[in-house]
Amino acid sequence: MPDNITVASVQQYKANVELLLQQEGSRLRNAVTVGSHVGKAASVVEQFGSATAQLKVSRHADTPLLDLSQDKRWVFPLDYEWASLIDNEDQLRAIIDLTSPYARAGAAAMNRAIDDVIITAIHGTNYTGENGTTSESFGTLGSGTYDVGVNTGGTASSLNVAKLQLGVRILMTANKGDLMEPVYGAISSYEHDALLKEVQVVNKDYANSAVLENGRVKRFMGIDFILTERLTITSGNRLIPLWLKSGVYLGIWKDLQAEIGKRADKSYATQVYLCQTIGATRTQLGKQIRIQCDDQI
């Protein structure tokens, strides 16, 4: 085999990993708004406060000038990378195969990073202001406006219909009425199991019964559910996010980049390398809520 890894091999490997990213892609990427950026930070949303019309009380009155509050929402890039070494160069043909464990491992690493960034953005500190220096937290767990407590219904519980009803009501109240865009919820296998124990979910006699596919709860109460085991656990309770698609933003500075080459410092072993630069943020409070669930029940 020649000393230099061919350009064709690199391109084939990258194409295979990109295909895997689509086939076995990030669980959450398609459930949020996505955009491309350059630079050290990006303002993704220009926010304007609500306006109130003023009653005209007399003829030829002065024109009222009413201030409209304005703000910006920022997202910052995070660099992620993954690499693996292959000592036997005869295996090069294996790493460019679509079924290669190297391609699958690399794609999985990038996908997990995307989902982790999105989940962190939903629950974590975001930044606003003219220059992105004003921090905004979701609020103290359990006492925030957009929280559904673990004891909703009287006792600590996992995910149930009562919690979902309250969560949807909070979203509707915050968004001033009916929800005119997709609503997503990320749940783990524990919450999925809890939903299957709710009679309103599995009994078709209920008008709002769930959409079930092969025993999986796909949709209920207008919420499209996404299964993931990467959700945040705080004080023993899993935080289940519900959000509008426009409420979470994923910024892409550098999409998947793949490189294959020899490492002189590693006895000329072949290195498979992937990297990407991404960032995420809430677009505004009120388009996401979190439900605390006790999965030990």
Coordinates of C-alpha atoms in Angstrom, one line a residue:
M1 CA 0.0 0.0 0.0
P2 CA 1.4 3.4 -0.8
D3 CA 2.7 5.7 1.9
N4 CA 0.1 8.4 1.3
I5 CA -3.6 7.9 2.0
T6 CA -5.4 8.8 -1.2
V7 CA -7.8 11.7 -1.5
A8 CA -10.4 9.3 -2.8
S9 CA -10.2 7.3 0.4
V10 CA -10.7 10.4 2.5
Q11 CA -13.6 11.5 0.4
Q12 CA -15.3 8.1 0.5
Y13 CA -14.9 7.9 4.2
K14 CA -16.4 11.3 4.7
A15 CA -19.3 10.5 2.4
N16 CA -20.0 7.3 4.3
V17 CA -19.9 9.1 7.7
E18 CA -22.2 11.8 6.4
L19 CA -24.6 9.2 5.1
L20 CA -24.6 7.5 8.6
L21 CA -25.2 10.9 10.1
Q22 CA -28.4 11.1 8.1
Q23 CA -29.4 7.5 8.5
E24 CA -28.7 7.2 12.2
G25 CA -28.7 10.9 12.8
S26 CA -29.0 13.1 15.9
R27 CA -32.2 12.4 17.7
L28 CA -32.9 16.1 18.2
R29 CA -31.4 18.0 15.2
N30 CA -34.6 17.8 13.1
A31 CA -36.7 19.1 16.0
V32 CA -35.0 22.5 16.3
T33 CA -34.3 25.4 14.0
V34 CA -30.9 25.1 12.3
G35 CA -28.6 27.8 10.7
S36 CA -25.1 28.3 9.5
H37 CA -22.6 30.9 10.9
V38 CA -19.0 32.2 10.8
G39 CA -17.1 34.2 13.4
K40 CA -16.7 33.9 17.2
A41 CA -20.4 34.4 18.0
A42 CA -23.7 34.9 16.2
S43 CA -26.9 36.8 17.0
V44 CA -29.6 34.5 15.8
V45 CA -32.8 36.3 16.8
E46 CA -33.8 39.9 17.0
Q47 CA -36.4 40.1 19.7
F48 CA -39.0 42.8 20.1
G49 CA -41.4 43.3 23.0
S50 CA -45.2 43.3 22.6
A51 CA -46.9 46.5 21.7
T52 CA -50.2 47.9 23.1
A53 CA -52.5 50.2 21.2
Q54 CA -53.4 53.5 22.9
L55 CA -57.0 54.7 22.9
K56 CA -57.5 58.0 21.1
V57 CA -59.5 60.2 23.5
S58 CA -59.7 63.4 21.5
R59 CA -59.6 64.8 18.0
H60 CA -56.3 66.2 16.7
A61 CA -54.4 64.8 19.8
D62 CA -50.6 64.4 19.7
T63 CA -49.4 61.3 18.1
P64 CA -48.3 58.9 20.9
L65 CA -44.8 57.6 20.7
L66 CA -44.6 54.2 22.4
D67 CA -41.2 52.6 23.0
L68 CA -40.8 49.0 21.8
S69 CA -38.3 46.9 23.8
Q70 CA -35.6 45.1 21.8
D71 CA -33.1 42.4 22.5
K72 CA -30.8 39.9 20.8
R73 CA -30.2 36.2 21.4
W74 CA -26.7 34.8 20.9
V75 CA -25.1 31.5 20.2
F76 CA -21.4 30.6 20.6
P77 CA -19.4 27.9 18.8
L78 CA -18.1 24.8 20.5
D79 CA -15.5 22.6 18.8
Y80 CA -15.9 18.8 18.9
E81 CA -13.6 16.1 17.6
W82 CA -13.1 12.4 17.5
A83 CA -10.2 10.2 16.4
S84 CA -9.1 6.6 16.3
L85 CA -5.8 4.9 15.2
I86 CA -5.5 1.8 13.0
D87 CA -2.2 0.0 13.2
N88 CA -2.7 -2.4 10.3
E89 CA -2.8 -0.5 7.1
D90 CA -4.3 -3.4 5.3
Q91 CA -7.5 -2.5 7.1
L92 CA -7.8 0.8 5.2
R93 CA -10.4 -0.7 2.9
A94 CA -12.5 -1.5 5.9
I95 CA -12.7 2.0 7.3
I96 CA -14.1 3.4 4.0
D97 CA -16.8 0.7 4.0
L98 CA -20.3 2.0 5.0
T99 CA -20.6 -0.8 7.5
S100 CA -17.2 0.0 9.1
P101 CA -17.2 0.3 12.9
Y102 CA -14.9 3.3 12.5
A103 CA -17.5 5.1 10.3
R104 CA -20.3 4.2 12.7
A105 CA -18.4 5.1 15.8
G106 CA -17.4 8.5 14.3
A107 CA -20.9 9.3 13.2
A108 CA -22.3 8.3 16.6
A109 CA -19.8 10.6 18.4
M110 CA -20.8 13.6 16.3
N111 CA -24.5 12.9 16.8
R112 CA -24.2 12.6 20.6
A113 CA -22.4 15.9 20.7
I114 CA -25.2 17.6 18.7
D115 CA -27.9 16.2 21.1
D116 CA -25.9 17.2 24.2
V117 CA -25.4 20.7 23.0
I118 CA -29.2 21.1 22.3
I119 CA -30.2 19.6 25.7
T120 CA -27.7 21.9 27.5
A121 CA -29.1 24.9 25.7
I122 CA -32.7 24.1 26.6
H123 CA -31.9 23.9 30.4
G124 CA -28.8 26.0 30.7
T125 CA -27.6 29.6 30.7
N126 CA -28.2 31.5 27.5
Y127 CA -26.9 34.9 26.5
T128 CA -28.7 38.0 25.3
G129 CA -28.0 41.8 25.0
E130 CA -26.3 44.0 22.4
N131 CA -23.0 42.0 22.6
G132 CA -24.2 38.7 24.1
T133 CA -22.9 39.5 27.6
T134 CA -26.1 39.3 29.5
S135 CA -26.8 35.9 31.0
E136 CA -30.2 34.3 31.2
S137 CA -30.9 31.2 33.3
F138 CA -33.9 29.0 33.0
G139 CA -34.8 29.7 36.6
T140 CA -34.3 27.8 39.9
L141 CA -35.4 24.2 39.5
G142 CA -38.9 23.7 40.8
S143 CA -39.8 27.3 41.3
G144 CA -39.6 28.7 37.8
T145 CA -42.5 29.9 35.7
Y146 CA -41.8 27.2 33.1
D147 CA -41.4 24.2 35.5
V148 CA -43.7 21.2 36.1
G149 CA -42.7 19.9 39.5
V150 CA -42.0 16.3 40.4
N151 CA -44.9 16.3 42.9
T152 CA -47.5 17.5 40.4
G153 CA -50.7 15.5 41.3
G154 CA -49.7 15.3 45.0
T155 CA -46.8 12.8 45.1
A156 CA -43.6 12.3 43.3
S157 CA -44.1 10.6 40.0
S158 CA -42.7 9.8 36.6
L159 CA -44.2 11.2 33.5
N160 CA -48.0 11.1 33.4
V161 CA -51.0 12.8 31.7
A162 CA -51.4 15.4 34.5
K163 CA -47.9 16.6 34.0
L164 CA -48.2 16.8 30.2
Q165 CA -51.5 18.7 30.5
L166 CA -49.9 21.2 32.8
G167 CA -46.9 21.5 30.5
V168 CA -49.0 22.1 27.4
R169 CA -51.1 24.7 29.4
I170 CA -47.9 26.6 30.4
L171 CA -46.7 26.6 26.7
M172 CA -50.1 27.9 25.5
T173 CA -50.3 30.6 28.2
A174 CA -46.7 31.8 27.4
N175 CA -47.5 31.8 23.7
K176 CA -50.8 33.6 24.1
G177 CA -53.1 30.8 22.8
D178 CA -53.0 27.9 20.5
L179 CA -49.7 26.4 19.5
M180 CA -49.3 27.0 15.8
E181 CA -46.1 25.0 15.2
P182 CA -44.7 21.5 16.1
V183 CA -44.2 20.7 19.8
Y184 CA -41.5 18.2 20.7
G185 CA -40.8 16.3 23.9
A186 CA -37.6 14.3 24.7
I187 CA -38.1 11.3 27.0
S188 CA -36.1 8.4 28.2
S189 CA -37.1 4.7 28.3
Y190 CA -38.3 5.3 31.8
E191 CA -40.8 8.0 30.9
H192 CA -41.9 6.0 27.8
D193 CA -42.7 3.1 30.1
A194 CA -44.6 5.4 32.5
L195 CA -46.7 6.7 29.6
L196 CA -47.7 3.1 28.6
K197 CA -49.2 2.7 32.0
E198 CA -51.5 5.7 31.5
V199 CA -55.0 4.6 30.5
Q200 CA -55.5 7.8 28.4
V201 CA -52.5 6.9 26.3
V202 CA -53.3 3.3 25.5
N203 CA -57.1 3.2 25.6
K204 CA -58.5 4.1 22.2
D205 CA -61.8 5.1 23.8
Y206 CA -60.2 8.4 24.7
A207 CA -60.5 11.0 22.0
N208 CA -57.0 12.2 22.6
S209 CA -55.4 8.7 22.6
A210 CA -51.8 8.4 21.6
V211 CA -50.3 7.5 18.3
L212 CA -48.7 4.1 18.9
E213 CA -46.3 2.4 16.4
N214 CA -45.0 -1.1 17.2
G215 CA -45.7 -0.4 20.9
R216 CA -43.9 2.9 20.9
V217 CA -45.6 6.2 21.9
K218 CA -44.9 8.5 19.0
R219 CA -47.4 11.3 19.7
F220 CA -49.8 12.4 22.4
M221 CA -51.6 15.6 23.2
G222 CA -50.0 17.2 20.1
I223 CA -46.5 16.4 21.3
D224 CA -44.1 14.4 19.1
F225 CA -41.9 12.3 21.4
I226 CA -38.2 11.6 20.9
L227 CA -36.5 8.8 22.8
T228 CA -33.0 9.6 24.1
E229 CA -31.0 8.4 27.1
R230 CA -29.0 11.6 27.4
L231 CA -31.4 13.8 29.4
T232 CA -30.3 15.8 32.4
I233 CA -30.8 14.3 35.9
T234 CA -30.8 16.7 38.8
S235 CA -31.4 15.7 42.5
G236 CA -32.5 12.3 41.3
N237 CA -35.1 13.6 38.9
R238 CA -34.9 13.5 35.2
L239 CA -35.7 16.8 33.4
I240 CA -38.0 16.2 30.5
P241 CA -38.0 19.2 28.0
L242 CA -41.0 20.2 25.9
W243 CA -40.4 22.8 23.3
L244 CA -41.6 24.5 20.2
K245 CA -39.4 24.0 17.1
S246 CA -38.8 27.7 16.8
G247 CA -37.8 27.8 20.5
V248 CA -34.5 26.1 20.2
Y249 CA -31.7 27.0 17.7
L250 CA -28.7 25.0 16.5
G251 CA -25.9 27.0 14.9
I252 CA -23.4 25.2 12.6
W253 CA -20.0 26.9 12.2
K254 CA -18.4 23.8 10.6
D255 CA -20.3 20.8 9.6
L256 CA -18.7 17.4 9.6
Q257 CA -15.0 17.4 8.5
A258 CA -13.2 14.1 8.0
E259 CA -9.5 13.4 7.6
I260 CA -7.5 10.2 7.2
G261 CA -3.7 10.2 7.4
K262 CA -0.6 8.6 8.9
R263 CA 0.8 9.7 12.3
A264 CA 4.6 9.7 12.3
D265 CA 4.5 10.0 16.1
K266 CA 2.5 6.7 16.3
S267 CA 4.7 4.4 14.2
Y268 CA 2.9 5.6 11.1
A269 CA -0.4 4.2 12.2
T270 CA -3.4 5.4 10.2
Q271 CA -5.5 8.0 12.0
V272 CA -9.2 8.5 11.4
Y273 CA -10.3 12.0 12.5
L274 CA -13.6 13.8 12.6
C275 CA -14.5 17.3 13.8
Q276 CA -17.4 19.8 13.8
T277 CA -18.1 23.2 15.4
I278 CA -21.6 23.8 16.7
G279 CA -23.6 25.8 19.3
A280 CA -27.2 26.1 20.5
T281 CA -29.5 28.4 22.4
R282 CA -33.1 28.9 23.4
T283 CA -34.6 31.6 21.2
Q284 CA -36.8 32.9 24.1
L285 CA -38.1 31.8 27.4
G286 CA -41.7 30.5 27.2
K287 CA -41.1 28.3 24.2
Q288 CA -39.6 25.6 26.3
I289 CA -40.7 24.0 29.6
R290 CA -39.2 21.3 31.8
I291 CA -41.0 18.5 33.6
Q292 CA -39.4 16.9 36.6
C293 CA -39.8 13.1 36.7
D294 CA -38.9 10.6 39.4
D295 CA -37.9 7.5 37.5
Q296 CA -37.6 5.4 40.7
I297 CA -41.3 5.1 41.0

